[in-house]
Coordinates of C-alpha atoms in Angstrom, one line a residue:
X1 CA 15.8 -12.2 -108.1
X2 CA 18.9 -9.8 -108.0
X3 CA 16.6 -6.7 -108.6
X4 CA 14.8 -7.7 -105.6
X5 CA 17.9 -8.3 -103.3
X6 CA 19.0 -4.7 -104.7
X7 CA 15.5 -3.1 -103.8
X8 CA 15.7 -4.9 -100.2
X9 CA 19.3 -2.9 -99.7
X10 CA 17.7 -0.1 -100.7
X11 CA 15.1 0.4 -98.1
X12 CA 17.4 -0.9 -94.9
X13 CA 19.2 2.4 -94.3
X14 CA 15.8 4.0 -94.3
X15 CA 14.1 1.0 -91.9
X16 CA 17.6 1.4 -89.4
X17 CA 17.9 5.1 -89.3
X18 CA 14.0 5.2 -88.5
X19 CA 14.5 2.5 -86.0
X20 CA 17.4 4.4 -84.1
X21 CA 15.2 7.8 -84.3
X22 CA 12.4 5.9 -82.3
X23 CA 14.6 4.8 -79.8
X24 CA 16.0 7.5 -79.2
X25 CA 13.0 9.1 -78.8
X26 CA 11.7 6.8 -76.3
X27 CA 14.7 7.0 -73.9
X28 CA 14.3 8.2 -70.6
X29 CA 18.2 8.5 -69.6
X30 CA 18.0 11.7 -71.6
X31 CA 15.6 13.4 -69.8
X32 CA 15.4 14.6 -65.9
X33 CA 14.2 12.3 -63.3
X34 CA 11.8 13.6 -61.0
X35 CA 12.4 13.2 -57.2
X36 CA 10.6 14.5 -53.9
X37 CA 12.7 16.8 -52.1
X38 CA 12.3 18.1 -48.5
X39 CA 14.2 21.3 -47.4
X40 CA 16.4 20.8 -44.8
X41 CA 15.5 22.2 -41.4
X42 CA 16.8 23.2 -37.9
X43 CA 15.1 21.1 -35.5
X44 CA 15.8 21.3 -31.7
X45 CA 17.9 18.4 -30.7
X46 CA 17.8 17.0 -27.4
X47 CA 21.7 15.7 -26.0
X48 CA 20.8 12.9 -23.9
X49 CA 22.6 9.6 -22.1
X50 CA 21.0 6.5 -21.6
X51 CA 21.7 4.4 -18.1
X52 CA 20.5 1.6 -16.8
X53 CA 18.2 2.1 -13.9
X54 CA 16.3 0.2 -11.2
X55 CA 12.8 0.5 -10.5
X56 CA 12.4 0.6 -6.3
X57 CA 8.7 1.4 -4.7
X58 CA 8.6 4.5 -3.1
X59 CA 7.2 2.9 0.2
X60 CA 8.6 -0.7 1.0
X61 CA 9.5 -2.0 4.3
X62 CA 12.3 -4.6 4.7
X63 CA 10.9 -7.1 7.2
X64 CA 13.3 -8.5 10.3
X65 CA 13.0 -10.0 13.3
X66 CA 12.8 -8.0 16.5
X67 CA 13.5 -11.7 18.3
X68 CA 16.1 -14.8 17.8
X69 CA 14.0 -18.1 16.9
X70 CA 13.3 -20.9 14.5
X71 CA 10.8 -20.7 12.2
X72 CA 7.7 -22.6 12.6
X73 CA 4.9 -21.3 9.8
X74 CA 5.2 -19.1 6.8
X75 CA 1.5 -18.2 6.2
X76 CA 1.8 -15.5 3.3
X77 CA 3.8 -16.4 -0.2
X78 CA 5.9 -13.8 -2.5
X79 CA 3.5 -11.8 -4.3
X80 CA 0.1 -12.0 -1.8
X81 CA -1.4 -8.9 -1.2
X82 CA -1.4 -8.2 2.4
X83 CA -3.1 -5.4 5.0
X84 CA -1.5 -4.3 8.3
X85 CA -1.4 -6.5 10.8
X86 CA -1.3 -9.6 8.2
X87 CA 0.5 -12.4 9.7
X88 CA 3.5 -13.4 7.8
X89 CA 5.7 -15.6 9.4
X90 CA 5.8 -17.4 12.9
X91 CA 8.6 -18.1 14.9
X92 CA 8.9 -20.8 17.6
X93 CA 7.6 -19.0 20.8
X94 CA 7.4 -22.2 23.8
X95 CA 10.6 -20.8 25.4
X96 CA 9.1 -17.2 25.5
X97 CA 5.6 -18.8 26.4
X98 CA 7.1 -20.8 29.0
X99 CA 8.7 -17.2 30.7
X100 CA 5.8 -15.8 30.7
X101 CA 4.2 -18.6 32.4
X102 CA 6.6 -18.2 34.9
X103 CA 6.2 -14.7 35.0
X104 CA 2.2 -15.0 35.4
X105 CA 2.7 -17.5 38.4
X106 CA 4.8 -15.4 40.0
X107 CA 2.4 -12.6 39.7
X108 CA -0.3 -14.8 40.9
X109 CA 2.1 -15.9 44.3
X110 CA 2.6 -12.0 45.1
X111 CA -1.0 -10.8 44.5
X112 CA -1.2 -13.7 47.4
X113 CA 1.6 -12.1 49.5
X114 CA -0.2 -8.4 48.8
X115 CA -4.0 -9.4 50.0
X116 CA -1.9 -11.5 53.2
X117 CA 0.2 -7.8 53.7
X118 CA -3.0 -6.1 53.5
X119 CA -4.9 -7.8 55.9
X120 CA -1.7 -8.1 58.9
X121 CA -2.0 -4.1 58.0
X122 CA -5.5 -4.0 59.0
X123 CA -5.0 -6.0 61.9
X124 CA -2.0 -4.0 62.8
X125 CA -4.4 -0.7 62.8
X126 CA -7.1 -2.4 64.8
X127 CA -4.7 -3.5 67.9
X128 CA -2.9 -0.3 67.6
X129 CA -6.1 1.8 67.9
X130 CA -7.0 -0.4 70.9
X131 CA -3.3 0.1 72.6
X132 CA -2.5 -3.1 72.5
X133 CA 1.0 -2.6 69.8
X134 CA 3.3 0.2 69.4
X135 CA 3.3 2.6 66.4
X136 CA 6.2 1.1 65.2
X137 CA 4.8 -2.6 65.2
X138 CA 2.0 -0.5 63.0
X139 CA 4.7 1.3 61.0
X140 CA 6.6 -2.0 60.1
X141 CA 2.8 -3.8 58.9
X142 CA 2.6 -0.5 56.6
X143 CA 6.0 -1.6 55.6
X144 CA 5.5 -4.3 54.7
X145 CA 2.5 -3.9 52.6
X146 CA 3.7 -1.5 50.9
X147 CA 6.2 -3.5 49.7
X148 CA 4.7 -6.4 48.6
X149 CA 2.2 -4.2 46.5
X150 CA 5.6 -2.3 44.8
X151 CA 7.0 -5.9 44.1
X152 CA 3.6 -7.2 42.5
X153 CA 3.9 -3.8 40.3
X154 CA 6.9 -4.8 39.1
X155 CA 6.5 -8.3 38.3
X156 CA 3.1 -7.3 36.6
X157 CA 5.2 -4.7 34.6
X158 CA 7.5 -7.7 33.9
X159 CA 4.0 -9.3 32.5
X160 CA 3.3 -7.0 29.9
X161 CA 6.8 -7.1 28.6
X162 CA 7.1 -10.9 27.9
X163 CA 3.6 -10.3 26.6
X164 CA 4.9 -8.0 24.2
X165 CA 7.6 -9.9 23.5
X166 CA 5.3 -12.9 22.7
X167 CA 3.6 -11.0 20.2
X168 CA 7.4 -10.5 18.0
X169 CA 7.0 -13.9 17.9
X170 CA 4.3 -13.7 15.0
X171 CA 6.0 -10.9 12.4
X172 CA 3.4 -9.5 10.9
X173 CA 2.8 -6.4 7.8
X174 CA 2.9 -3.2 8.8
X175 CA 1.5 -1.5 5.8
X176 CA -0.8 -2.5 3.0
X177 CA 1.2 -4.0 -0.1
X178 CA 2.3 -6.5 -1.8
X179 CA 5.2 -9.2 -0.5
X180 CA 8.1 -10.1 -2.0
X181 CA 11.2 -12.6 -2.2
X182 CA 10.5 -14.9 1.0
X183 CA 14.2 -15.8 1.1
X184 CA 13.7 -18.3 4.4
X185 CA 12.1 -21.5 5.4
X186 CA 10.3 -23.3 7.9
X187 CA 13.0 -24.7 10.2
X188 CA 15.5 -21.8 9.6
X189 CA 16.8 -20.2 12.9
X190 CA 16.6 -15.9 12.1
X191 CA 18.2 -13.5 14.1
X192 CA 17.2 -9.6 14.6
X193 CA 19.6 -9.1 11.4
X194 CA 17.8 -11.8 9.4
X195 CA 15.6 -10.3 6.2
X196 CA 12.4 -12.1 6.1
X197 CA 10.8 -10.5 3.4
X198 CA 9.5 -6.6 1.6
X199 CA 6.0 -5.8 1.5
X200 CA 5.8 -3.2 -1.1
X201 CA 3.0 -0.6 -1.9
X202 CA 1.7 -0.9 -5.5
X203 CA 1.7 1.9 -7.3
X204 CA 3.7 4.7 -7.3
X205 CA 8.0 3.8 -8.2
X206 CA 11.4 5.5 -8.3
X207 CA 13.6 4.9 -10.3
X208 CA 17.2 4.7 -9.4
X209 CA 19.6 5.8 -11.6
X210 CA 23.5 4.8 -11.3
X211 CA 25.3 7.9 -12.9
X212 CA 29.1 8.0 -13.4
X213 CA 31.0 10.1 -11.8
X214 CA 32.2 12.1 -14.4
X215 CA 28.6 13.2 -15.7
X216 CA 28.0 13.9 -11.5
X217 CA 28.9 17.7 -12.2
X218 CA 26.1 18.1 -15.2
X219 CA 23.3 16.3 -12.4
X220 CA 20.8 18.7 -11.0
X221 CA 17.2 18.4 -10.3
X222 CA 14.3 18.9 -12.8
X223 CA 16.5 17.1 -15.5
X224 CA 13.8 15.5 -17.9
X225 CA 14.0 11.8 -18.0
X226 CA 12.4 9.1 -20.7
X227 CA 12.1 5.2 -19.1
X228 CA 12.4 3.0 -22.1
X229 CA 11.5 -0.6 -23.0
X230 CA 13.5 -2.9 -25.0
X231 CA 12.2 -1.4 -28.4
X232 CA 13.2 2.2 -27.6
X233 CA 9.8 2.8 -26.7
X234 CA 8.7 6.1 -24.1
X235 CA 6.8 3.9 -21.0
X236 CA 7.3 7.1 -18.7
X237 CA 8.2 10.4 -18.6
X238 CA 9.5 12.1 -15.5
X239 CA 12.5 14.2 -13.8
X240 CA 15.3 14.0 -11.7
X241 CA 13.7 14.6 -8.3
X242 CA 17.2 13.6 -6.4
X243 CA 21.0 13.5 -6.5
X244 CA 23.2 11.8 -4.2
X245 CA 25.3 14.1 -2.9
X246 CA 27.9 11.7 -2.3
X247 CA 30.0 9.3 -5.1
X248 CA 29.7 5.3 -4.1
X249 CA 32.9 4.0 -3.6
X250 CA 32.7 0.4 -5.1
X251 CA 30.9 1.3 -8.3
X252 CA 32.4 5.4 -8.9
X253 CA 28.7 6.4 -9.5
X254 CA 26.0 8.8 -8.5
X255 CA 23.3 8.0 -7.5
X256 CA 20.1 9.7 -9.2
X257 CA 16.3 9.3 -8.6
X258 CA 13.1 9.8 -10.5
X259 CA 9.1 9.5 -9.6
X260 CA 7.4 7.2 -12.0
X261 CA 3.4 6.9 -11.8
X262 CA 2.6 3.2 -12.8
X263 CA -1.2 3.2 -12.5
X264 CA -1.4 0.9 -14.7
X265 CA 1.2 -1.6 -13.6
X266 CA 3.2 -1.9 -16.8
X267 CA 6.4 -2.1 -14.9
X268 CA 7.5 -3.7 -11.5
X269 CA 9.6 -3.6 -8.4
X270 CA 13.2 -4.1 -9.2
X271 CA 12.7 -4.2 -12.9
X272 CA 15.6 -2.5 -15.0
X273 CA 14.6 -0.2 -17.4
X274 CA 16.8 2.4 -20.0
X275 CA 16.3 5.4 -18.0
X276 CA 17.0 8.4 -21.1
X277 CA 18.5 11.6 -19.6
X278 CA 18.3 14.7 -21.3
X279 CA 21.5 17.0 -20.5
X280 CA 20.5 20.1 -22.3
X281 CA 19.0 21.2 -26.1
X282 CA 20.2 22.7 -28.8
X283 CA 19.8 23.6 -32.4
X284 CA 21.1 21.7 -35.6
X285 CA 19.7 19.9 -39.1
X286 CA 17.9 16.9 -39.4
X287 CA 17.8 14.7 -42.3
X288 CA 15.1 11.7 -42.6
X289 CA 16.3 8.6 -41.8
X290 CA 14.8 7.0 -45.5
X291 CA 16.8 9.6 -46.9
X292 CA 20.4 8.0 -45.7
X293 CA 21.9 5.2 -47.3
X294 CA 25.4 3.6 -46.1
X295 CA 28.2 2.3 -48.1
X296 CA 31.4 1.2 -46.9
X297 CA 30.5 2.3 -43.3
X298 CA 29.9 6.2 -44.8
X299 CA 26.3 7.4 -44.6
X300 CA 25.6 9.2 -48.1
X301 CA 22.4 11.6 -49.0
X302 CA 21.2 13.1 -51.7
X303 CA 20.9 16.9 -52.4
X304 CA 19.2 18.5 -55.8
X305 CA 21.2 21.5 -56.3
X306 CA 20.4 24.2 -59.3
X307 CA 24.2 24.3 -61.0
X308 CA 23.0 27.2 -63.3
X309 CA 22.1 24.9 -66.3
X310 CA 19.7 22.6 -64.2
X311 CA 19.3 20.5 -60.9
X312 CA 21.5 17.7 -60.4
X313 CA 21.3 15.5 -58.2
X314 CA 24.7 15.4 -56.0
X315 CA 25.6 12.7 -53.3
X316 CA 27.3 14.0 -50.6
X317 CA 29.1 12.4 -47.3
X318 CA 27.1 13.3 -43.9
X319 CA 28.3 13.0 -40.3
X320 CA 25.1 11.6 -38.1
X321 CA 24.1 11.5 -34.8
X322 CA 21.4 10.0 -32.5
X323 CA 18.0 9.6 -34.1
X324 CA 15.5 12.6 -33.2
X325 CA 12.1 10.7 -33.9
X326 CA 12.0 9.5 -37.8
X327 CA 15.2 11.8 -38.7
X328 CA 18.8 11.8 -37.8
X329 CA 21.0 14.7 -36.5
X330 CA 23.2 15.7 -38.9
X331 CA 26.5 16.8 -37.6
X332 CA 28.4 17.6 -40.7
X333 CA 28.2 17.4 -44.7
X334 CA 24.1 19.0 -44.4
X335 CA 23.3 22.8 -43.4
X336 CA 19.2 24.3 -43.1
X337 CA 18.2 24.8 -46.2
X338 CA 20.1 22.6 -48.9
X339 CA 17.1 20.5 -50.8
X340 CA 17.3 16.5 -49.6
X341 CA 15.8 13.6 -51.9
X342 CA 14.0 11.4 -50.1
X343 CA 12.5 9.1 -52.9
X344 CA 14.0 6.9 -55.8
X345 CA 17.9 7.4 -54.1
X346 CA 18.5 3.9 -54.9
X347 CA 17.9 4.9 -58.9
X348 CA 20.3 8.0 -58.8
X349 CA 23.6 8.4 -59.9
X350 CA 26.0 11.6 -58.8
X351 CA 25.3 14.4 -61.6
X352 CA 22.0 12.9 -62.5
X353 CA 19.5 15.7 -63.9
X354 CA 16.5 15.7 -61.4
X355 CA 13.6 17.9 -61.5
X356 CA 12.1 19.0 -57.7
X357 CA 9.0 18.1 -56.5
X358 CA 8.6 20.0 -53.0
X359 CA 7.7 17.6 -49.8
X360 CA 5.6 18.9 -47.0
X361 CA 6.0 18.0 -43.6
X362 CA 2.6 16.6 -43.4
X363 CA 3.0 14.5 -46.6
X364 CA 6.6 13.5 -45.5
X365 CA 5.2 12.0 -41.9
X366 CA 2.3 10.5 -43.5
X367 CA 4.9 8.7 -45.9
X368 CA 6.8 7.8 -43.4
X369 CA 3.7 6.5 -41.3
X370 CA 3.0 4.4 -44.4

């Protein structure tokens, strides 16, 4: 039993020794870790500002009275498609109908004075060709004629004008479009200063673009400009087309407009959008935004550098800016050509042994796509 124990002793040192070797062996702290690495590059970088902005159609009409009244009929509602000449609203027109009743009998009473003038005249001529009145009984029939007829000219011009003035009474749309806010109602009493409603034309927008004042200098026309939704997303591209040449008092800003084609109708008529401006361009490196990690409110990176006896892998602090697509503009801590790891970062340790495997640009978007 003892000689056995003995014999068991024996063989443990071997057994042990052989059990460290293999794991040894089998350990992959030892050995390098291998990591993709992209080469850093100089990308162009756009410097940009985002405002809000209004979207305004390029052809709207505000809609006003040209008379004083209450309102009788609304026949159109906010949003209806309507064609010149559309009737929109109608304002209470007895009192104007009523003048030009008045008017039209009073017409009517000197077309009777005029045909009466006209036939004394005739009569005049008659017993002044036969000798029987003086030219002056003759001249004062002519007068007289010719007097009535200028007064029924002028209440007939007075006719037409209440006519026309009728015709106010019924606001109707001058253009083709599409109307808007109806902010009155049947019963209201509207003035000449009194907005009705907008009709707008679909289609083509600008948008309006509040600047501050301090930017004002850098505004000039052709600037590019993105219109972004909520996401960040590009929904139109265009350029500054004008610039205010005056500051705006209340708000210290200038104002700025753009074209936007909406043939689609993806936005609307006084819709606020993030109108992107781009100030100018310039060179500088990128690093992909995978790439970045953030500790402690630092952004870190990794770089493989060759240290003589190997590639290491080295975290290092970098300064970022705005996002340029799926990459960040790096403003410090990266330069064009240093070798970024942009897989297995969250494995690494500073000083790790790393062995390069080259990214291309095609395999690095197509990553990124996945």
């Amino acid at each position: 039993m003892e000689r056995a124990a003995v014999c068991a002793l024996a063989f443990m040192p071997a057994t042990f020794l052989l059990g460290c070797q293999k794991s040894s062996a089998g350990d992959p702290v030892g050995g390098a870790v291998p990591v993709q690495v992209r080469i850093a590059t100089s990308a162009k970088i756009p410097e940009t500002t985002e405002y809000l902005s209004i979207l305004k159609s390029r052809h709207s009409a505000a809609i006003n009275p040209q008379v004083e009244g209450q309102i009788t009929k609304i026949f159109v509602r906010s949003g209806d498609h309507v064609t010149p000449g559309t009737p929109l609203l109608q304002i209470d027109p007895l009192k104007q109908e009523a003048t030009l009743s008045s008017q039209e009998a009073s017409r009517a009473a000197q077309e009777a004075n005029v045909r009466y003038a006209k036939i004394s005249l005739e009569r005049s001529q008659k017993l002044h060709d036969a000798g029987v009145i003086s030219k002056q009984e003759l001249d004062n029939a002519q007068t007289a004629y010719d007097a009535a007829l200028a007064q029924l000219k002028a209440l007939e011009e007075q006719v037409k004008q209440q006519t026309v003035e009728l015709h106010y009474y019924t606001v109707s749309s001058p253009m083709d479009g599409i109307v808007g806010d109806i902010p009155v109602h049947v019963g209201d009493r509207v003035t000449v200063a009194t907005l009705l409603t907008t009709v707008d034309e679909p289609g083509a927008l600008e948008a309006y673009i509040y600047v501050p004042a301090d930017k004002a200098p850098a505004l000039k026309l052709g600037l590019p400009v993105h219109l972004l939704d909520d996401a960040g997303n590009t929904m139109s591209e265009t350029n500054v087309s004008f610039v205010s040449p005056q500051v705006d008092t209340d708000t210290q800003t200038v104002l700025a407009k753009a074209p936007v084609q909406n043939p689609k109708s993806k936005v609307r008529i006084a819709q606020q959008v993030r109108a992107q401006i781009t100030w100018a361009m310039h060179e500088g490196p990128v690093i992909p935004v995978l790439a970045v990690q953030r500790i402690s409110g630092e952004f870190f990176a990794f770089l493989a550098v060759n240290e003589g006896k190997g590639t290491v892998a080295r975290q290092r602090i970098v300064k970022l800016g705005d996002t340029v697509g799926n990459d960040f503009e790096v403003l410090d801590g990266l330069k064009p050509g240093d070798h970024i790891i942009v897989s297995g970062t969250q494995f690494l340790q500073d000083g790790m042994p790393v062995t390069e495997q080259i990214q291309t640009e095609s395999k690095s978007a197509a990553a990124t796509a996945k």
